[in-house]
CSV table of C-alpha atoms in Angstrom, one decimal:
chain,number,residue,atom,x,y,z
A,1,UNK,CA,104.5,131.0,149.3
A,2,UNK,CA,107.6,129.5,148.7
A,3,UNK,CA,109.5,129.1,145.6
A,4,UNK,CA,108.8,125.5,145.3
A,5,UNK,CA,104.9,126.1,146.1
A,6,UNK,CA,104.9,128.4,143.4
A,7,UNK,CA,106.4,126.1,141.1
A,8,UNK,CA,104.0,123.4,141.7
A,9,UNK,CA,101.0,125.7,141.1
A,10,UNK,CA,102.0,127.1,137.8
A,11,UNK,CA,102.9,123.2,136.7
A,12,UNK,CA,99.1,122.5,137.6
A,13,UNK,CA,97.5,125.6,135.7
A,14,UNK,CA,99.8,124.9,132.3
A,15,UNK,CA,96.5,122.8,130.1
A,16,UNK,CA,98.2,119.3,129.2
A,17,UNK,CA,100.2,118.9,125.9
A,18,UNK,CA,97.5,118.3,122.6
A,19,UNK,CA,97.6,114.9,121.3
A,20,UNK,CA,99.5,115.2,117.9
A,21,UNK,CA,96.7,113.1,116.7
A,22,UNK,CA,93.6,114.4,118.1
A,23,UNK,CA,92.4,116.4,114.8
A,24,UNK,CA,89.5,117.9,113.1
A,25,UNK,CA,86.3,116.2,112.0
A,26,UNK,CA,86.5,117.4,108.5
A,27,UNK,CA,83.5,115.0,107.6
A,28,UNK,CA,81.3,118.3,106.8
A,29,UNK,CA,83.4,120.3,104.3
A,30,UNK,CA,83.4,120.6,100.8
A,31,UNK,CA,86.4,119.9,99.0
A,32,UNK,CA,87.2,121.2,95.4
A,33,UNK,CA,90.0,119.9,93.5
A,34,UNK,CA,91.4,122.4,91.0
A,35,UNK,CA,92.7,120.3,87.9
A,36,UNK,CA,90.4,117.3,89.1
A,37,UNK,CA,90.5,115.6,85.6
A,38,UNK,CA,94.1,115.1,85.7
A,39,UNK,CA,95.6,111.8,87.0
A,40,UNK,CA,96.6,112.8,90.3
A,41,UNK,CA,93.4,115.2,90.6
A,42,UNK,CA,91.1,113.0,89.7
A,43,UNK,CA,92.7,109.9,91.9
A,44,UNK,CA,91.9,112.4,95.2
A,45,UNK,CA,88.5,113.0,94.3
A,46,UNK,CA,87.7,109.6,93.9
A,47,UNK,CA,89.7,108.3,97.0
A,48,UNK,CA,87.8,111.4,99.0
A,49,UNK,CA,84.6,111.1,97.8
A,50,UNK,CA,84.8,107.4,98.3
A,51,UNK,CA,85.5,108.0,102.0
A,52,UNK,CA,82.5,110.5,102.1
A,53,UNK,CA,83.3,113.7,101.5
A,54,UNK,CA,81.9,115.8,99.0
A,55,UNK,CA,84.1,116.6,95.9
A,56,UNK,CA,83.3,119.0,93.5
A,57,UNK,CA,86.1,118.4,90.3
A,58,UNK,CA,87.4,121.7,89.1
A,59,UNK,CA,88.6,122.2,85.4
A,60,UNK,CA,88.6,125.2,82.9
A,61,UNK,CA,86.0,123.9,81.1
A,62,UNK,CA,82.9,122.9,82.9
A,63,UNK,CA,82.1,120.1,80.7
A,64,UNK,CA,85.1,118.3,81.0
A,65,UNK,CA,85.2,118.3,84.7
A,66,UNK,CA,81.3,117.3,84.8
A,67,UNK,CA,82.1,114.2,82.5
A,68,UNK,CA,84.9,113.8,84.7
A,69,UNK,CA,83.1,113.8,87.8
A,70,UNK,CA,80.1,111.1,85.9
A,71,UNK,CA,83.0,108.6,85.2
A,72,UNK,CA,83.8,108.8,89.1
A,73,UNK,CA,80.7,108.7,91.1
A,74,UNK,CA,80.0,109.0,94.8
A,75,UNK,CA,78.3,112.5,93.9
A,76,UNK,CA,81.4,114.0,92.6
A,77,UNK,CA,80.1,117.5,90.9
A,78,UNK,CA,82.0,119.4,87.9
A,79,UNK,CA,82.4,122.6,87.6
A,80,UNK,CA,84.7,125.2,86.4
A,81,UNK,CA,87.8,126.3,88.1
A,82,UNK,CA,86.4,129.6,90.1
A,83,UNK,CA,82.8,127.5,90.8
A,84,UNK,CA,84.7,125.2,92.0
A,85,UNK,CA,86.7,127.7,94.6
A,86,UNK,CA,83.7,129.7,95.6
A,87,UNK,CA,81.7,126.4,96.8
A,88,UNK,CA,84.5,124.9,98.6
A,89,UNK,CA,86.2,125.2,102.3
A,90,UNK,CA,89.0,122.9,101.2
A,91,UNK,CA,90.9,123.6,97.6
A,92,UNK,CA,93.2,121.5,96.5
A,93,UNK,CA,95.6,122.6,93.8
A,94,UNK,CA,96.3,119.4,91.5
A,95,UNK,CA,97.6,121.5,88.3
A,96,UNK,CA,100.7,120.6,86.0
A,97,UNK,CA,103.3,123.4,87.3
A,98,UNK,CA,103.0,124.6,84.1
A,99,UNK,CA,99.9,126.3,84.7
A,100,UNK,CA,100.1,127.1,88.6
A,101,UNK,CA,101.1,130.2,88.6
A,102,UNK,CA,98.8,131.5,86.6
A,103,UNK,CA,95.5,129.4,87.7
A,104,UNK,CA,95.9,130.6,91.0
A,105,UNK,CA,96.2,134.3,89.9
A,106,UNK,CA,93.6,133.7,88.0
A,107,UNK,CA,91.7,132.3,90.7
A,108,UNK,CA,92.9,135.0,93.6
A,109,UNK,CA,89.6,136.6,94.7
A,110,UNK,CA,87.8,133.4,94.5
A,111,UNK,CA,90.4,131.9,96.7
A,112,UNK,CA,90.2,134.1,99.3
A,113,UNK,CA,89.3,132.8,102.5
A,114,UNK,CA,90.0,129.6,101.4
A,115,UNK,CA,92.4,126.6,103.0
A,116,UNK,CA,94.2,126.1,100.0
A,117,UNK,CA,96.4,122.4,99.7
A,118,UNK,CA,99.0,122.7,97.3
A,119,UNK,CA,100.1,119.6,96.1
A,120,UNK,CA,102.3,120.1,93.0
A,121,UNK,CA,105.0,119.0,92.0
A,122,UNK,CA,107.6,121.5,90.1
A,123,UNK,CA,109.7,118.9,87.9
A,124,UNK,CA,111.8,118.6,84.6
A,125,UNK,CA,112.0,116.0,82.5
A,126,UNK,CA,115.3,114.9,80.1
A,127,UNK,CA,117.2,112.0,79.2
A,128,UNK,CA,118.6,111.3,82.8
A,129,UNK,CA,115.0,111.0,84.1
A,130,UNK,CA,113.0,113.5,86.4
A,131,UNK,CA,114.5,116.0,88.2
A,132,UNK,CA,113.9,118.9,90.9
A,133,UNK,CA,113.0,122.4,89.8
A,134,UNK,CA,113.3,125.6,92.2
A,135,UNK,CA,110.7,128.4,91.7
A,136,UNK,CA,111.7,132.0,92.4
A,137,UNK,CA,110.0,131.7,95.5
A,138,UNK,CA,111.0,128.6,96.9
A,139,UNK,CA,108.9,126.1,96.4
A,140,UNK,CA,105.3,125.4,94.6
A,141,UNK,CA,103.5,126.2,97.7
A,142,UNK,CA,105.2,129.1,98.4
A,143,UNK,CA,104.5,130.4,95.4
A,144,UNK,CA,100.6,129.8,95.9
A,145,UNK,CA,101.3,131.4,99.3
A,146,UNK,CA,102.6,134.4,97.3
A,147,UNK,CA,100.0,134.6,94.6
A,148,UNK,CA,97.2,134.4,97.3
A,149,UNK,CA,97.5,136.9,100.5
A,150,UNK,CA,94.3,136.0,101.4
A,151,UNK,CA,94.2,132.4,101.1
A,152,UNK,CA,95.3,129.7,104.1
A,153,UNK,CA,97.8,128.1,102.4
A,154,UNK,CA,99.3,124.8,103.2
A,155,UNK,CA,101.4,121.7,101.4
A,156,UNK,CA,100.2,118.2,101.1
A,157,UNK,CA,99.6,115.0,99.0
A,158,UNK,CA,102.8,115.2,97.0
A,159,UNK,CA,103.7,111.6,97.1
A,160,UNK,CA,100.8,109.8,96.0
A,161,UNK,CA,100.4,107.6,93.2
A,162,UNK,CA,97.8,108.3,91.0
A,163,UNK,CA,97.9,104.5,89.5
A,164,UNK,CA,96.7,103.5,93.1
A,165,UNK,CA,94.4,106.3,93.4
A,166,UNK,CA,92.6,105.8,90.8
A,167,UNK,CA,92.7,102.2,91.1
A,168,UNK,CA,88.9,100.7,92.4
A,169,UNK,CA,90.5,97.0,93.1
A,170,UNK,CA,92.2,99.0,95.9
A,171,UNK,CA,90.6,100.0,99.1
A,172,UNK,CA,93.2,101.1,101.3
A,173,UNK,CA,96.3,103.5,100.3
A,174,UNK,CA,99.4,102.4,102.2
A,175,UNK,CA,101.0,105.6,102.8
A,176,UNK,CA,101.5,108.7,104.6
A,177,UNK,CA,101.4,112.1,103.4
A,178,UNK,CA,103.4,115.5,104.4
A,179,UNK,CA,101.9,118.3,105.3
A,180,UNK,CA,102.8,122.1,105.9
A,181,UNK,CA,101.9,125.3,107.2
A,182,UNK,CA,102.1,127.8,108.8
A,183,UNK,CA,99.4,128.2,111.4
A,184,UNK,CA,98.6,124.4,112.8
A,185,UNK,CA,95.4,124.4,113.2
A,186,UNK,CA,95.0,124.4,109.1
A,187,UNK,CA,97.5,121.8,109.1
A,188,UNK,CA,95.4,119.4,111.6
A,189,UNK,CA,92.6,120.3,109.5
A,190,UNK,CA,94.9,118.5,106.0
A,191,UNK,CA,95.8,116.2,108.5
A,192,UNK,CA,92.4,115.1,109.3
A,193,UNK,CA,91.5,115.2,105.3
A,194,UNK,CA,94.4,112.8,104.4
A,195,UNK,CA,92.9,110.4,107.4
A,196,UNK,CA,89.7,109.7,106.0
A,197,UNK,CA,90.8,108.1,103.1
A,198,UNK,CA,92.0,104.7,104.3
A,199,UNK,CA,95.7,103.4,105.1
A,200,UNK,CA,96.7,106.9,104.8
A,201,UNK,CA,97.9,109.2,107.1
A,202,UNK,CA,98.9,112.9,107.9
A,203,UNK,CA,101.8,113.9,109.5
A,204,UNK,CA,103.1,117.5,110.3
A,205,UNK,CA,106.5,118.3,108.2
A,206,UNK,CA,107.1,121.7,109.2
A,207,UNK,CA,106.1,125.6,108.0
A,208,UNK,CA,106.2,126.1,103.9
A,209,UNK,CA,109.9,126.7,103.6
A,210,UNK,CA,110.6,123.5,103.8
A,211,UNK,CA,107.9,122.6,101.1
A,212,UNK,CA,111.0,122.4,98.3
A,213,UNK,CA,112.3,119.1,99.5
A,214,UNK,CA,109.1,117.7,100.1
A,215,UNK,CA,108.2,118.7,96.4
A,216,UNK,CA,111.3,117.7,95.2
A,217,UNK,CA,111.2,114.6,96.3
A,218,UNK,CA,108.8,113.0,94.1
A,219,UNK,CA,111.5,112.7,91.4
A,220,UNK,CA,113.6,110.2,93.9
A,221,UNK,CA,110.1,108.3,93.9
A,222,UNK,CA,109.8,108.1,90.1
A,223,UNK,CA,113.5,106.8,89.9
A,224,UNK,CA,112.3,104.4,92.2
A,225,UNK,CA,109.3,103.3,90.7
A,226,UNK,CA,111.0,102.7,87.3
A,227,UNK,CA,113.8,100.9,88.6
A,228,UNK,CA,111.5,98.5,90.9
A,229,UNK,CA,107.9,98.2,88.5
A,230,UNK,CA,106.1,100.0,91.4
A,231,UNK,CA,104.0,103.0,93.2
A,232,UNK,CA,106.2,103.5,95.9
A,233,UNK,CA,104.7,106.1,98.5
A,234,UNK,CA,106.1,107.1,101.7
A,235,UNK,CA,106.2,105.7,106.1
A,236,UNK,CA,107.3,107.9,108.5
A,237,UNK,CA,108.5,105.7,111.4
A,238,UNK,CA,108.4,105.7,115.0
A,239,UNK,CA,105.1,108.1,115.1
């Protein structure tokens, strides 16, 4: 066989490149939202559960996220924070930074297992407006990734109004959302999450180390949102 035979047959064994957008049906898992009665929490249950998933609300007190979850609908359950873990695939953390760290050690054993979407934002607040802050670690997810060794962790839904989210009048969200990981088959699986809910979509932005700018960049949005009146999200072009 020559060299050029041998070329030709390895070209037909290689399996032809995946579809970037040929993802997941997700329709079948549970997704638990950990702070679920906070704006942004909340806004993703309803925007989920609308779409037909099943959301259970997560909060530290079980009656707050059940009242919570009877204001939303679309057979949103409540539940406490580690219920909430231990009956979900999907777990979305939707805490104020404040509290992340220690929710999620909190929250460790009940987590494990899990693919865990972090989705907070670590910000400051002063005169000048909002600003970035940089956890020892690196980033808000890769602190989760830290605090949970046993967890799949990954990085989404940073950018997202929670005015729009929450907002019935609207029916589709005109945005795109990040997401990161390390192994890409949890990734598609965000992806796929982030597509049910219409207008929205999920792209792949990389492994967790670059979760900081992604993060961060949700105090550019507020800037812009004060200066223009709006709820500006986020297109990624040309994909």
């Amino acid at each position: 066989m020559t060299s050029t035979d041998s070329a030709a047959t390895d070209n037909a064994q290689k399996a032809p490149a995946k579809d970037p957008w040929d993802l997941p049906d997700v329709s079948g898992l549970v997704v638990g939202v950990l702070g679920g009665t906070g704006p942004q929490g909340k806004g993703l249950a309803y925007r989920l559960a609308r779409a037909g998933q099943k959301v259970i609300i997560g909060s530290r007190a079980a009656e707050r996220a059940q009242a919570a979850a009877g204001e939303l609908g679309y057979g949103i359950e409540g539940a406490d924070n580690a219920e909430t873990a231990r009956r979900s695939d999907i777990v979305i953390v939707a805490v104020p930074w404040d509290g992340h760290g220690k929710t999620l050690e909190s929250l460790r054993e009940e987590l494990a297992g899990k693919l865990v979407v972090d989705c907070v934002n670590p910000l400051g607040f002063d005169k000048k407006g909002a600003y970035a802050l940089k956890p020892e670690e690196g980033s808000a997810a890769e602190q989760a990734a830290a605090l949970l060794p046993d967890s799949r962790v990954t990085a989404a839904f940073h950018h997202l109004s929670a005015v729009l989210l929450e907002d019935p009048e609207i029916d589709e969200i005109d945005t795109d959302v990040m997401v990161l990981g390390e192994v890409r088959a949890d990734v598609e699986i965000v992806q796929a999450l982030a597509g049910r809910i219409p207008g929205m979509r999920g792209i792949f932005a990389g492994r967790l180390r670059n979760a900081h700018q992604v993060e961060s960049l949700v105090a550019n949005l507020i800037s812009v949102n004060r200066r223009y009146k709006a709820h500006a999200g986020l297109r990624v072009t040309d994909v």
